[in-house]
């Protein structure tokens, strides 16, 4: 997409978000009538994900050349994910200790949401199990992307070892990838109307502005804590972008279409096609785009990790339970794991929060306290998730280009 088109589209998307908020706020449930347009946009995005991920990861890994480079890039990518997710959780914990959003609420009951009840037994080992799948087609159908990505990585590594025949297959997937990216650009033109309808429809479902305000004020300090912590982490990532990746503010501007889409869809997986296109337009090496972003969209969730830590601390405070320093360290570790395990779909973080709550022995009913505002906070944390991946792509891009790494093209 040309620079001029990208800017016009961005302006239209911003108008879409503002109009969506206003319409949902004022007309409330009446806006459910336009929700189908948002669903159509979301469904179209989801339609692209599976073929795009498979083609992108296969061609991305193959373009790295040999397996040693894959090891180095993979190691650097995972290091970036862990360090930034750790920083995010740390910021969440510091903010929640400073603001004490749950202090004095004195709540003892709550309702365990159905989708949480179904997964009550979730534990940290499930995260390792989620790397593989007995049935790739079923995983694709359920948008469980991690096994698909793992398969694509090893499949591609295998292709690079079988000579000419492997090259033909890689060439095929290169073509599929290019065609998929074309589809993404076409679909992007529908983003303003799609995001408008998604935002207006969701606010309408919440009963419009007044009802939404009433719900939000009940847990107002929790909302303030999460939003301010997310804002701080956003800035930290911006600093990483400047000083580690050596990029400027224009990189952020180039990413805004994807960030607003993340806000509209509350799904980093559904946003992935746009994230990839925006990062590509930001002149990031294709090898980084195709490898770092698909993996990051399911594994690297800074916003979710921060949210899980802050929310669990909030629950403890609301129940009047004091958590020791040691327990907060447990929250630090399990919130990081829970975010890795969360799928890139709306409100997935709420379900993997079970891991964190169980680890420190807090009642699962606490999740009931967060339900009313979770869909709202989800949009912000998803945008931060996507922002974290985008900055990661720029960091790895710099590494790939650095003449000292021996990885330059
Ligand atoms: N909705 C988030 C995402 O897709 C996951 C979550 O935090 O619930 O990135």
mmCIF file of C-alpha atoms and ligand atoms in Angstrom:
data_model
loop_
_atom_site.group_PDB
_atom_site.id
_atom_site.type_symbol
_atom_site.label_atom_id
_atom_site.label_comp_id
_atom_site.label_asym_id
_atom_site.label_seq_id
_atom_site.Cartn_x
_atom_site.Cartn_y
_atom_site.Cartn_z
ATOM 1 C CA UNK A 1 0.000 0.000 0.000
ATOM 2 C CA UNK A 2 1.365 3.431 -0.922
ATOM 3 C CA UNK A 3 2.260 5.884 1.840
ATOM 4 C CA UNK A 4 -0.542 8.240 0.817
ATOM 5 C CA UNK A 5 -3.159 5.470 0.889
ATOM 6 C CA UNK A 6 -1.862 4.282 4.242
ATOM 7 C CA UNK A 7 -2.277 7.746 5.793
ATOM 8 C CA UNK A 8 -5.788 8.220 4.360
ATOM 9 C CA UNK A 9 -6.765 4.790 5.631
ATOM 10 C CA UNK A 10 -5.357 5.562 9.062
ATOM 11 C CA UNK A 11 -7.418 8.769 9.266
ATOM 12 C CA UNK A 12 -10.550 6.839 8.262
ATOM 13 C CA UNK A 13 -9.822 4.167 10.878
ATOM 14 C CA UNK A 14 -9.429 6.818 13.605
ATOM 15 C CA UNK A 15 -12.745 8.337 12.521
ATOM 16 C CA UNK A 16 -14.233 4.812 12.629
ATOM 17 C CA UNK A 17 -13.082 4.277 16.218
ATOM 18 C CA UNK A 18 -14.346 7.681 17.415
ATOM 19 C CA UNK A 19 -17.664 7.308 15.598
ATOM 20 C CA UNK A 20 -17.999 3.767 16.995
ATOM 21 C CA UNK A 21 -17.492 4.969 20.571
ATOM 22 C CA UNK A 22 -19.945 7.866 20.124
ATOM 23 C CA UNK A 23 -22.617 5.766 18.422
ATOM 24 C CA UNK A 24 -22.338 2.910 20.952
ATOM 25 C CA UNK A 25 -22.335 5.380 23.823
ATOM 26 C CA UNK A 26 -25.381 7.323 22.686
ATOM 27 C CA UNK A 27 -27.567 4.718 21.003
ATOM 28 C CA UNK A 28 -26.535 1.713 23.113
ATOM 29 C CA UNK A 29 -28.278 -1.574 22.251
ATOM 30 C CA UNK A 30 -29.642 -0.104 18.994
ATOM 31 C CA UNK A 31 -26.085 -0.436 17.681
ATOM 32 C CA UNK A 32 -26.363 -4.229 17.839
ATOM 33 C CA UNK A 33 -27.990 -3.753 14.454
ATOM 34 C CA UNK A 34 -24.625 -2.854 12.871
ATOM 35 C CA UNK A 35 -22.610 -5.523 14.697
ATOM 36 C CA UNK A 36 -22.825 -7.882 11.716
ATOM 37 C CA UNK A 37 -20.531 -5.576 9.703
ATOM 38 C CA UNK A 38 -17.898 -5.911 12.398
ATOM 39 C CA UNK A 39 -18.361 -9.665 12.517
ATOM 40 C CA UNK A 40 -17.923 -9.838 8.767
ATOM 41 C CA UNK A 41 -14.644 -7.947 8.940
ATOM 42 C CA UNK A 42 -13.447 -10.116 11.820
ATOM 43 C CA UNK A 43 -14.440 -13.324 10.060
ATOM 44 C CA UNK A 44 -12.675 -12.240 6.890
ATOM 45 C CA UNK A 45 -9.504 -11.570 8.893
ATOM 46 C CA UNK A 46 -9.770 -14.962 10.556
ATOM 47 C CA UNK A 47 -10.214 -16.567 7.148
ATOM 48 C CA UNK A 48 -6.727 -15.388 6.228
ATOM 49 C CA UNK A 49 -4.908 -16.445 9.388
ATOM 50 C CA UNK A 50 -4.290 -20.167 8.860
ATOM 51 C CA UNK A 51 -2.993 -20.093 5.263
ATOM 52 C CA UNK A 52 -1.065 -16.900 6.001
ATOM 53 C CA UNK A 53 0.659 -18.297 9.084
ATOM 54 C CA UNK A 54 1.605 -21.563 7.429
ATOM 55 C CA UNK A 55 2.961 -19.915 4.282
ATOM 56 C CA UNK A 56 4.688 -17.098 6.176
ATOM 57 C CA UNK A 57 6.437 -19.293 8.709
ATOM 58 C CA UNK A 58 7.531 -21.882 6.140
ATOM 59 C CA UNK A 59 8.932 -19.281 3.751
ATOM 60 C CA UNK A 60 10.311 -17.174 6.626
ATOM 61 C CA UNK A 61 12.213 -20.010 8.262
ATOM 62 C CA UNK A 62 13.442 -21.296 4.906
ATOM 63 C CA UNK A 63 14.770 -17.852 3.989
ATOM 64 C CA UNK A 64 16.962 -17.841 7.086
ATOM 65 C CA UNK A 65 19.114 -20.348 5.250
ATOM 66 C CA UNK A 66 20.605 -22.865 7.594
ATOM 67 C CA UNK A 67 19.458 -24.280 10.882
ATOM 68 C CA UNK A 68 22.209 -22.498 12.879
ATOM 69 C CA UNK A 69 20.786 -19.101 11.865
ATOM 70 C CA UNK A 70 17.338 -20.303 12.873
ATOM 71 C CA UNK A 71 18.794 -21.185 16.272
ATOM 72 C CA UNK A 72 20.384 -17.765 16.721
ATOM 73 C CA UNK A 73 17.358 -15.800 15.526
ATOM 74 C CA UNK A 74 15.020 -18.080 17.470
ATOM 75 C CA UNK A 75 17.104 -17.601 20.617
ATOM 76 C CA UNK A 76 17.199 -13.816 20.225
ATOM 77 C CA UNK A 77 13.457 -13.724 19.535
ATOM 78 C CA UNK A 78 12.625 -15.778 22.616
ATOM 79 C CA UNK A 79 14.983 -13.649 24.717
ATOM 80 C CA UNK A 80 13.168 -10.516 23.518
ATOM 81 C CA UNK A 81 9.773 -12.068 24.337
ATOM 82 C CA UNK A 82 10.826 -13.090 27.845
ATOM 83 C CA UNK A 83 12.592 -9.854 28.753
ATOM 84 C CA UNK A 84 9.769 -7.587 27.591
ATOM 85 C CA UNK A 85 7.055 -9.779 29.117
ATOM 86 C CA UNK A 86 9.001 -9.767 32.394
ATOM 87 C CA UNK A 87 9.234 -5.966 32.307
ATOM 88 C CA UNK A 88 5.472 -5.774 31.658
ATOM 89 C CA UNK A 89 4.594 -7.986 34.629
ATOM 90 C CA UNK A 90 6.983 -6.016 36.819
ATOM 91 C CA UNK A 91 5.314 -2.733 35.826
ATOM 92 C CA UNK A 92 1.893 -4.265 36.549
ATOM 93 C CA UNK A 93 2.971 -5.397 40.016
ATOM 94 C CA UNK A 94 4.592 -2.068 40.902
ATOM 95 C CA UNK A 95 1.509 -0.094 39.836
ATOM 96 C CA UNK A 96 -0.894 -2.336 41.712
ATOM 97 C CA UNK A 97 1.222 -2.037 44.869
ATOM 98 C CA UNK A 98 1.316 1.734 44.502
ATOM 99 C CA UNK A 99 -2.350 2.338 43.692
ATOM 100 C CA UNK A 100 -3.870 -0.522 45.773
ATOM 101 C CA UNK A 101 -7.026 -0.631 43.614
ATOM 102 C CA UNK A 102 -8.775 -3.376 45.618
ATOM 103 C CA UNK A 103 -8.047 -2.058 49.095
ATOM 104 C CA UNK A 104 -11.155 -1.480 51.163
ATOM 105 C CA UNK A 105 -13.542 -3.178 48.710
ATOM 106 C CA UNK A 106 -14.138 -6.065 51.141
ATOM 107 C CA UNK A 107 -15.782 -8.426 48.748
ATOM 108 C CA UNK A 108 -16.209 -12.056 49.629
ATOM 109 C CA UNK A 109 -18.368 -13.579 46.936
ATOM 110 C CA UNK A 110 -18.462 -13.684 43.194
ATOM 111 C CA UNK A 111 -19.493 -15.891 40.363
ATOM 112 C CA UNK A 112 -17.131 -18.169 38.440
ATOM 113 C CA UNK A 113 -17.806 -17.581 34.746
ATOM 114 C CA UNK A 114 -18.779 -20.685 32.749
ATOM 115 C CA UNK A 115 -15.783 -20.575 30.424
ATOM 116 C CA UNK A 116 -13.480 -20.474 33.443
ATOM 117 C CA UNK A 117 -15.294 -23.361 35.150
ATOM 118 C CA UNK A 118 -14.735 -25.522 32.076
ATOM 119 C CA UNK A 119 -10.978 -24.984 32.309
ATOM 120 C CA UNK A 120 -10.685 -25.156 36.090
ATOM 121 C CA UNK A 121 -7.983 -27.810 35.931
ATOM 122 C CA UNK A 122 -5.674 -25.786 33.651
ATOM 123 C CA UNK A 123 -2.063 -25.923 34.846
ATOM 124 C CA UNK A 124 1.341 -24.774 33.682
ATOM 125 C CA UNK A 125 2.089 -28.147 32.014
ATOM 126 C CA UNK A 126 -0.873 -27.551 29.678
ATOM 127 C CA UNK A 127 1.146 -24.744 28.141
ATOM 128 C CA UNK A 128 3.859 -27.177 27.056
ATOM 129 C CA UNK A 129 1.225 -29.595 25.781
ATOM 130 C CA UNK A 130 -0.317 -26.811 23.699
ATOM 131 C CA UNK A 131 2.840 -26.723 21.555
ATOM 132 C CA UNK A 132 1.803 -29.909 19.788
ATOM 133 C CA UNK A 133 -1.443 -31.327 18.544
ATOM 134 C CA UNK A 134 -2.646 -34.773 17.478
ATOM 135 C CA UNK A 135 -4.626 -33.208 14.652
ATOM 136 C CA UNK A 136 -3.405 -30.140 12.800
ATOM 137 C CA UNK A 137 -6.674 -29.715 10.935
ATOM 138 C CA UNK A 138 -8.638 -29.629 14.190
ATOM 139 C CA UNK A 139 -6.142 -27.098 15.610
ATOM 140 C CA UNK A 140 -6.566 -24.930 12.533
ATOM 141 C CA UNK A 141 -10.344 -25.171 12.875
ATOM 142 C CA UNK A 142 -10.122 -24.008 16.497
ATOM 143 C CA UNK A 143 -7.583 -21.270 15.669
ATOM 144 C CA UNK A 144 -5.058 -22.914 17.973
ATOM 145 C CA UNK A 145 -2.111 -21.467 16.175
ATOM 146 C CA UNK A 146 0.815 -22.626 18.275
ATOM 147 C CA UNK A 147 0.906 -26.254 17.024
ATOM 148 C CA UNK A 148 0.563 -24.978 13.444
ATOM 149 C CA UNK A 149 3.535 -22.661 13.935
ATOM 150 C CA UNK A 150 5.658 -25.352 15.582
ATOM 151 C CA UNK A 151 4.827 -27.729 12.741
ATOM 152 C CA UNK A 152 5.592 -25.090 10.082
ATOM 153 C CA UNK A 153 8.985 -24.349 11.692
ATOM 154 C CA UNK A 154 10.160 -27.977 11.775
ATOM 155 C CA UNK A 155 8.613 -28.744 8.379
ATOM 156 C CA UNK A 156 10.461 -25.809 6.858
ATOM 157 C CA UNK A 157 13.721 -26.827 8.533
ATOM 158 C CA UNK A 158 13.233 -30.289 6.998
ATOM 159 C CA UNK A 159 12.609 -28.767 3.555
ATOM 160 C CA UNK A 160 15.968 -26.994 3.665
ATOM 161 C CA UNK A 161 17.733 -30.338 4.097
ATOM 162 C CA UNK A 162 16.347 -32.206 1.067
ATOM 163 C CA UNK A 163 17.878 -30.162 -1.752
ATOM 164 C CA UNK A 164 16.109 -29.362 -5.011
ATOM 165 C CA UNK A 165 12.804 -30.983 -4.124
ATOM 166 C CA UNK A 166 12.642 -28.918 -0.961
ATOM 167 C CA UNK A 167 13.364 -25.731 -2.919
ATOM 168 C CA UNK A 168 10.314 -26.318 -5.148
ATOM 169 C CA UNK A 169 8.055 -26.628 -2.118
ATOM 170 C CA UNK A 170 9.569 -23.493 -0.522
ATOM 171 C CA UNK A 171 9.036 -21.573 -3.769
ATOM 172 C CA UNK A 172 5.397 -22.665 -3.708
ATOM 173 C CA UNK A 173 4.926 -21.329 -0.175
ATOM 174 C CA UNK A 174 6.720 -18.087 -1.110
ATOM 175 C CA UNK A 175 4.035 -17.601 -3.757
ATOM 176 C CA UNK A 176 1.231 -18.431 -1.328
ATOM 177 C CA UNK A 177 2.670 -15.924 1.146
ATOM 178 C CA UNK A 178 2.844 -13.120 -1.427
ATOM 179 C CA UNK A 179 -0.730 -13.777 -2.548
ATOM 180 C CA UNK A 180 -1.953 -13.796 1.051
ATOM 181 C CA UNK A 181 -0.292 -10.445 1.718
ATOM 182 C CA UNK A 182 -2.099 -9.049 -1.334
ATOM 183 C CA UNK A 183 -5.394 -10.214 0.163
ATOM 184 C CA UNK A 184 -4.484 -8.487 3.420
ATOM 185 C CA UNK A 185 -4.028 -5.160 1.622
ATOM 186 C CA UNK A 186 -7.414 -5.543 -0.065
ATOM 187 C CA UNK A 187 -9.115 -6.407 3.193
ATOM 188 C CA UNK A 188 -7.468 -3.458 4.959
ATOM 189 C CA UNK A 189 -9.688 -1.069 2.999
ATOM 190 C CA UNK A 190 -12.667 -2.425 4.941
ATOM 191 C CA UNK A 191 -11.024 -1.750 8.302
ATOM 192 C CA UNK A 192 -12.655 1.666 9.019
ATOM 193 C CA UNK A 193 -16.208 0.392 8.683
ATOM 194 C CA UNK A 194 -15.372 -2.954 10.326
ATOM 195 C CA UNK A 195 -13.736 -1.337 13.350
ATOM 196 C CA UNK A 196 -16.569 1.195 13.642
ATOM 197 C CA UNK A 197 -19.128 -1.621 13.793
ATOM 198 C CA UNK A 198 -17.064 -3.731 16.201
ATOM 199 C CA UNK A 199 -16.655 -0.875 18.679
ATOM 200 C CA UNK A 200 -20.246 0.427 18.392
ATOM 201 C CA UNK A 201 -21.685 -3.099 18.587
ATOM 202 C CA UNK A 202 -19.685 -4.040 21.684
ATOM 203 C CA UNK A 203 -20.525 -0.844 23.521
ATOM 204 C CA UNK A 204 -24.146 -1.407 22.501
ATOM 205 C CA UNK A 205 -24.006 -4.919 23.954
ATOM 206 C CA UNK A 206 -22.753 -3.407 27.220
ATOM 207 C CA UNK A 207 -25.942 -1.323 27.301
ATOM 208 C CA UNK A 208 -24.568 2.016 26.051
ATOM 209 C CA UNK A 209 -22.573 4.762 27.737
ATOM 210 C CA UNK A 210 -24.459 5.190 30.991
ATOM 211 C CA UNK A 211 -24.616 1.528 31.912
ATOM 212 C CA UNK A 212 -20.991 1.087 30.922
ATOM 213 C CA UNK A 213 -19.937 3.985 33.159
ATOM 214 C CA UNK A 214 -21.844 2.503 36.080
ATOM 215 C CA UNK A 215 -20.044 -0.824 35.658
ATOM 216 C CA UNK A 216 -16.670 0.763 35.248
ATOM 217 C CA UNK A 217 -16.932 2.969 38.324
ATOM 218 C CA UNK A 218 -17.632 -0.098 40.489
ATOM 219 C CA UNK A 219 -14.067 -1.258 39.850
ATOM 220 C CA UNK A 220 -12.743 2.144 38.779
ATOM 221 C CA UNK A 221 -9.340 1.933 40.468
ATOM 222 C CA UNK A 222 -8.683 -1.438 38.881
ATOM 223 C CA UNK A 223 -9.337 0.106 35.466
ATOM 224 C CA UNK A 224 -7.106 3.094 36.279
ATOM 225 C CA UNK A 225 -4.304 0.793 37.476
ATOM 226 C CA UNK A 226 -4.381 -1.449 34.405
ATOM 227 C CA UNK A 227 -4.643 1.399 31.910
ATOM 228 C CA UNK A 228 -1.831 3.415 33.466
ATOM 229 C CA UNK A 229 0.424 0.350 33.723
ATOM 230 C CA UNK A 230 -0.271 -0.478 30.073
ATOM 231 C CA UNK A 231 0.560 3.128 29.141
ATOM 232 C CA UNK A 232 3.887 2.931 30.990
ATOM 233 C CA UNK A 233 4.758 -0.331 29.230
ATOM 234 C CA UNK A 234 3.805 1.160 25.868
ATOM 235 C CA UNK A 235 6.374 3.902 26.488
ATOM 236 C CA UNK A 236 8.997 1.375 27.621
ATOM 237 C CA UNK A 237 8.507 -0.472 24.329
ATOM 238 C CA UNK A 238 8.805 2.845 22.495
ATOM 239 C CA UNK A 239 12.169 3.404 24.184
ATOM 240 C CA UNK A 240 13.272 -0.103 23.160
ATOM 241 C CA UNK A 241 12.214 0.802 19.626
ATOM 242 C CA UNK A 242 14.340 3.961 19.692
ATOM 243 C CA UNK A 243 17.420 2.721 21.484
ATOM 244 C CA UNK A 244 17.622 -1.002 20.717
ATOM 245 C CA UNK A 245 16.010 -1.193 17.288
ATOM 246 C CA UNK A 246 17.276 2.249 16.223
ATOM 247 C CA UNK A 247 13.911 3.264 14.753
ATOM 248 C CA UNK A 248 11.996 6.548 14.988
ATOM 249 C CA UNK A 249 8.471 7.763 15.633
ATOM 250 C CA UNK A 250 7.453 7.030 12.036
ATOM 251 C CA UNK A 251 7.593 3.328 12.900
ATOM 252 C CA UNK A 252 4.824 3.855 15.454
ATOM 253 C CA UNK A 253 2.762 5.884 12.988
ATOM 254 C CA UNK A 254 3.145 3.071 10.447
ATOM 255 C CA UNK A 255 1.842 0.579 13.002
ATOM 256 C CA UNK A 256 -1.241 2.548 14.029
ATOM 257 C CA UNK A 257 -3.571 0.815 11.554
ATOM 258 C CA UNK A 258 -2.730 -2.521 13.156
ATOM 259 C CA UNK A 259 -2.951 -1.135 16.695
ATOM 260 C CA UNK A 260 -6.429 0.270 16.093
ATOM 261 C CA UNK A 261 -7.473 -3.017 14.526
ATOM 262 C CA UNK A 262 -6.247 -4.783 17.661
ATOM 263 C CA UNK A 263 -8.364 -2.363 19.668
ATOM 264 C CA UNK A 264 -11.405 -3.062 17.496
ATOM 265 C CA UNK A 265 -11.087 -6.857 17.347
ATOM 266 C CA UNK A 266 -9.549 -7.609 20.782
ATOM 267 C CA UNK A 267 -7.662 -10.407 19.055
ATOM 268 C CA UNK A 268 -3.959 -10.398 18.243
ATOM 269 C CA UNK A 269 -4.415 -13.428 15.992
ATOM 270 C CA UNK A 270 -7.101 -11.740 13.916
ATOM 271 C CA UNK A 271 -4.911 -8.622 13.742
ATOM 272 C CA UNK A 272 -1.829 -10.581 12.645
ATOM 273 C CA UNK A 273 -2.384 -10.108 8.884
ATOM 274 C CA UNK A 274 -2.475 -6.326 9.350
ATOM 275 C CA UNK A 275 0.451 -6.356 11.764
ATOM 276 C CA UNK A 276 2.520 -8.182 9.154
ATOM 277 C CA UNK A 277 1.576 -5.758 6.388
ATOM 278 C CA UNK A 278 2.284 -2.649 8.493
ATOM 279 C CA UNK A 279 5.650 -4.005 9.678
ATOM 280 C CA UNK A 280 6.539 -4.885 6.085
ATOM 281 C CA UNK A 281 5.647 -1.343 4.976
ATOM 282 C CA UNK A 282 7.915 -0.131 7.792
ATOM 283 C CA UNK A 283 10.726 -1.782 5.824
ATOM 284 C CA UNK A 284 11.456 -4.573 8.238
ATOM 285 C CA UNK A 285 13.317 -7.527 6.737
ATOM 286 C CA UNK A 286 10.854 -10.143 5.459
ATOM 287 C CA UNK A 287 12.622 -12.854 7.427
ATOM 288 C CA UNK A 288 11.787 -11.032 10.641
ATOM 289 C CA UNK A 289 8.194 -10.312 9.545
ATOM 290 C CA UNK A 290 7.471 -13.929 8.691
ATOM 291 C CA UNK A 291 9.074 -15.501 11.705
ATOM 292 C CA UNK A 292 8.852 -13.095 14.657
ATOM 293 C CA UNK A 293 5.265 -11.891 14.143
ATOM 294 C CA UNK A 294 3.321 -15.171 13.776
ATOM 295 C CA UNK A 295 5.128 -16.663 16.764
ATOM 296 C CA UNK A 296 4.792 -13.441 18.754
ATOM 297 C CA UNK A 297 1.055 -13.192 18.125
ATOM 298 C CA UNK A 298 0.461 -16.255 20.274
ATOM 299 C CA UNK A 299 3.524 -16.385 22.533
ATOM 300 C CA UNK A 300 4.469 -12.768 23.232
ATOM 301 C CA UNK A 301 1.660 -11.051 25.092
ATOM 302 C CA UNK A 302 3.017 -8.243 27.236
ATOM 303 C CA UNK A 303 -0.360 -6.608 27.799
ATOM 304 C CA UNK A 304 -1.984 -9.878 28.845
ATOM 305 C CA UNK A 305 0.861 -10.747 31.238
ATOM 306 C CA UNK A 306 0.696 -7.314 32.842
ATOM 307 C CA UNK A 307 -3.069 -7.584 33.121
ATOM 308 C CA UNK A 308 -3.009 -11.043 34.704
ATOM 309 C CA UNK A 309 -0.578 -9.929 37.407
ATOM 310 C CA UNK A 310 -2.460 -6.709 38.141
ATOM 311 C CA UNK A 311 -5.858 -8.423 38.144
ATOM 312 C CA UNK A 312 -4.790 -11.210 40.477
ATOM 313 C CA UNK A 313 -3.319 -8.699 42.915
ATOM 314 C CA UNK A 314 -6.554 -6.723 42.687
ATOM 315 C CA UNK A 315 -8.567 -9.838 43.546
ATOM 316 C CA UNK A 316 -6.336 -10.531 46.551
ATOM 317 C CA UNK A 317 -6.760 -6.958 47.786
ATOM 318 C CA UNK A 318 -10.530 -7.048 47.254
ATOM 319 C CA UNK A 319 -10.783 -10.241 49.331
ATOM 320 C CA UNK A 320 -8.593 -8.701 52.001
ATOM 321 C CA UNK A 321 -5.842 -11.317 51.496
ATOM 322 C CA UNK A 322 -2.272 -10.106 52.020
ATOM 323 C CA UNK A 323 0.219 -11.490 49.560
ATOM 324 C CA UNK A 324 3.823 -11.911 50.663
ATOM 325 C CA UNK A 325 6.822 -10.949 48.559
ATOM 326 C CA UNK A 326 7.350 -14.659 47.796
ATOM 327 C CA UNK A 327 3.781 -15.000 46.537
ATOM 328 C CA UNK A 328 4.263 -11.955 44.333
ATOM 329 C CA UNK A 329 7.302 -13.643 42.812
ATOM 330 C CA UNK A 330 5.081 -16.660 42.082
ATOM 331 C CA UNK A 331 2.594 -14.297 40.424
ATOM 332 C CA UNK A 332 5.452 -12.841 38.376
ATOM 333 C CA UNK A 333 6.436 -16.272 37.023
ATOM 334 C CA UNK A 334 2.951 -17.692 36.518
ATOM 335 C CA UNK A 335 1.555 -14.531 34.908
ATOM 336 C CA UNK A 336 4.351 -14.742 32.336
ATOM 337 C CA UNK A 337 3.503 -18.390 31.667
ATOM 338 C CA UNK A 338 -0.225 -17.721 31.585
ATOM 339 C CA UNK A 339 0.279 -15.033 28.965
ATOM 340 C CA UNK A 340 2.326 -17.419 26.827
ATOM 341 C CA UNK A 341 -0.480 -19.943 27.127
ATOM 342 C CA UNK A 342 -3.251 -17.470 26.289
ATOM 343 C CA UNK A 343 -4.586 -17.682 22.748
ATOM 344 C CA UNK A 344 -4.740 -14.474 20.698
ATOM 345 C CA UNK A 345 -8.509 -14.306 20.935
ATOM 346 C CA UNK A 346 -10.874 -12.039 22.907
ATOM 347 C CA UNK A 347 -10.763 -12.450 26.691
ATOM 348 C CA UNK A 348 -8.413 -15.441 26.577
ATOM 349 C CA UNK A 349 -6.422 -13.887 29.409
ATOM 350 C CA UNK A 350 -9.374 -14.280 31.733
ATOM 351 C CA UNK A 351 -9.239 -18.052 31.343
ATOM 352 C CA UNK A 352 -5.486 -18.571 31.738
ATOM 353 C CA UNK A 353 -5.670 -16.411 34.868
ATOM 354 C CA UNK A 354 -6.732 -19.666 36.576
ATOM 355 C CA UNK A 355 -3.067 -20.708 36.533
ATOM 356 C CA UNK A 356 -2.027 -17.603 38.460
ATOM 357 C CA UNK A 357 -4.915 -17.727 40.939
ATOM 358 C CA UNK A 358 -4.344 -21.422 41.662
ATOM 359 C CA UNK A 359 -0.606 -20.891 42.127
ATOM 360 C CA UNK A 360 -1.145 -18.496 45.019
ATOM 361 C CA UNK A 361 -4.291 -20.167 46.333
ATOM 362 C CA UNK A 362 -6.783 -17.408 45.589
ATOM 363 C CA UNK A 363 -10.484 -18.140 44.957
ATOM 364 C CA UNK A 364 -11.453 -18.499 41.305
ATOM 365 C CA UNK A 365 -14.665 -16.627 42.103
ATOM 366 C CA UNK A 366 -12.500 -13.524 42.068
ATOM 367 C CA UNK A 367 -12.617 -13.590 38.289
ATOM 368 C CA UNK A 368 -16.289 -12.704 38.621
ATOM 369 C CA UNK A 369 -15.231 -9.259 39.849
ATOM 370 C CA UNK A 370 -13.468 -8.522 36.594
ATOM 371 C CA UNK A 371 -16.090 -9.752 34.149
ATOM 372 C CA UNK A 372 -18.008 -6.554 33.565
ATOM 373 C CA UNK A 373 -14.969 -4.562 32.454
ATOM 374 C CA UNK A 374 -12.813 -7.301 30.966
ATOM 375 C CA UNK A 375 -13.991 -6.831 27.388
ATOM 376 C CA UNK A 376 -13.025 -3.149 27.666
ATOM 377 C CA UNK A 377 -9.553 -3.690 29.155
ATOM 378 C CA UNK A 378 -9.004 -6.529 26.671
ATOM 379 C CA UNK A 379 -8.916 -4.029 23.821
ATOM 380 C CA UNK A 380 -6.105 -2.047 25.385
ATOM 381 C CA UNK A 381 -4.034 -5.056 26.384
ATOM 382 C CA UNK A 382 -4.441 -6.574 22.909
ATOM 383 C CA UNK A 383 -3.104 -3.338 21.367
ATOM 384 C CA UNK A 384 -0.101 -3.534 23.705
ATOM 385 C CA UNK A 385 0.365 -7.208 22.741
ATOM 386 C CA UNK A 386 0.496 -6.243 19.070
ATOM 387 C CA UNK A 387 2.781 -3.290 19.814
ATOM 388 C CA UNK A 388 5.177 -5.637 21.655
ATOM 389 C CA UNK A 389 5.340 -7.933 18.615
ATOM 390 C CA UNK A 390 5.883 -5.011 16.246
ATOM 391 C CA UNK A 391 8.780 -3.647 18.299
ATOM 392 C CA UNK A 392 10.197 -7.188 18.482
ATOM 393 C CA UNK A 393 10.171 -7.437 14.695
ATOM 394 C CA UNK A 394 12.167 -4.187 14.506
ATOM 395 C CA UNK A 395 14.679 -5.402 17.104
ATOM 396 C CA UNK A 396 15.262 -8.703 15.284
ATOM 397 C CA UNK A 397 15.427 -6.808 11.987
ATOM 398 C CA UNK A 398 18.326 -4.780 13.344
ATOM 399 C CA UNK A 399 20.024 -7.964 14.468
ATOM 400 C CA UNK A 400 19.571 -9.524 11.036
ATOM 401 C CA UNK A 401 21.068 -6.483 9.355
ATOM 402 C CA UNK A 402 23.954 -6.030 11.746
ATOM 403 C CA UNK A 403 27.191 -6.872 10.001
ATOM 404 C CA UNK A 404 28.600 -8.301 13.201
ATOM 405 C CA UNK A 405 25.953 -10.964 13.564
ATOM 406 C CA UNK A 406 26.971 -12.780 10.407
ATOM 407 C CA UNK A 407 23.299 -12.838 9.477
ATOM 408 C CA UNK A 408 23.170 -10.052 6.933
ATOM 409 C CA UNK A 409 21.420 -11.030 3.702
HETATM 410 N N1 LIG B 1 -7.334 -10.664 23.621
HETATM 411 C C1 LIG B 1 -5.936 -10.836 23.869
HETATM 412 C C2 LIG B 1 -5.210 -11.029 22.557
HETATM 413 O O1 LIG B 1 -5.781 -11.489 21.602
HETATM 414 C C3 LIG B 1 -5.650 -11.961 24.797
HETATM 415 C C4 LIG B 1 -6.153 -11.609 26.176
HETATM 416 O O2 LIG B 1 -5.436 -10.936 26.911
HETATM 417 O O3 LIG B 1 -7.270 -11.961 26.515
HETATM 418 O O4 LIG B 1 -4.065 -10.707 22.443
#
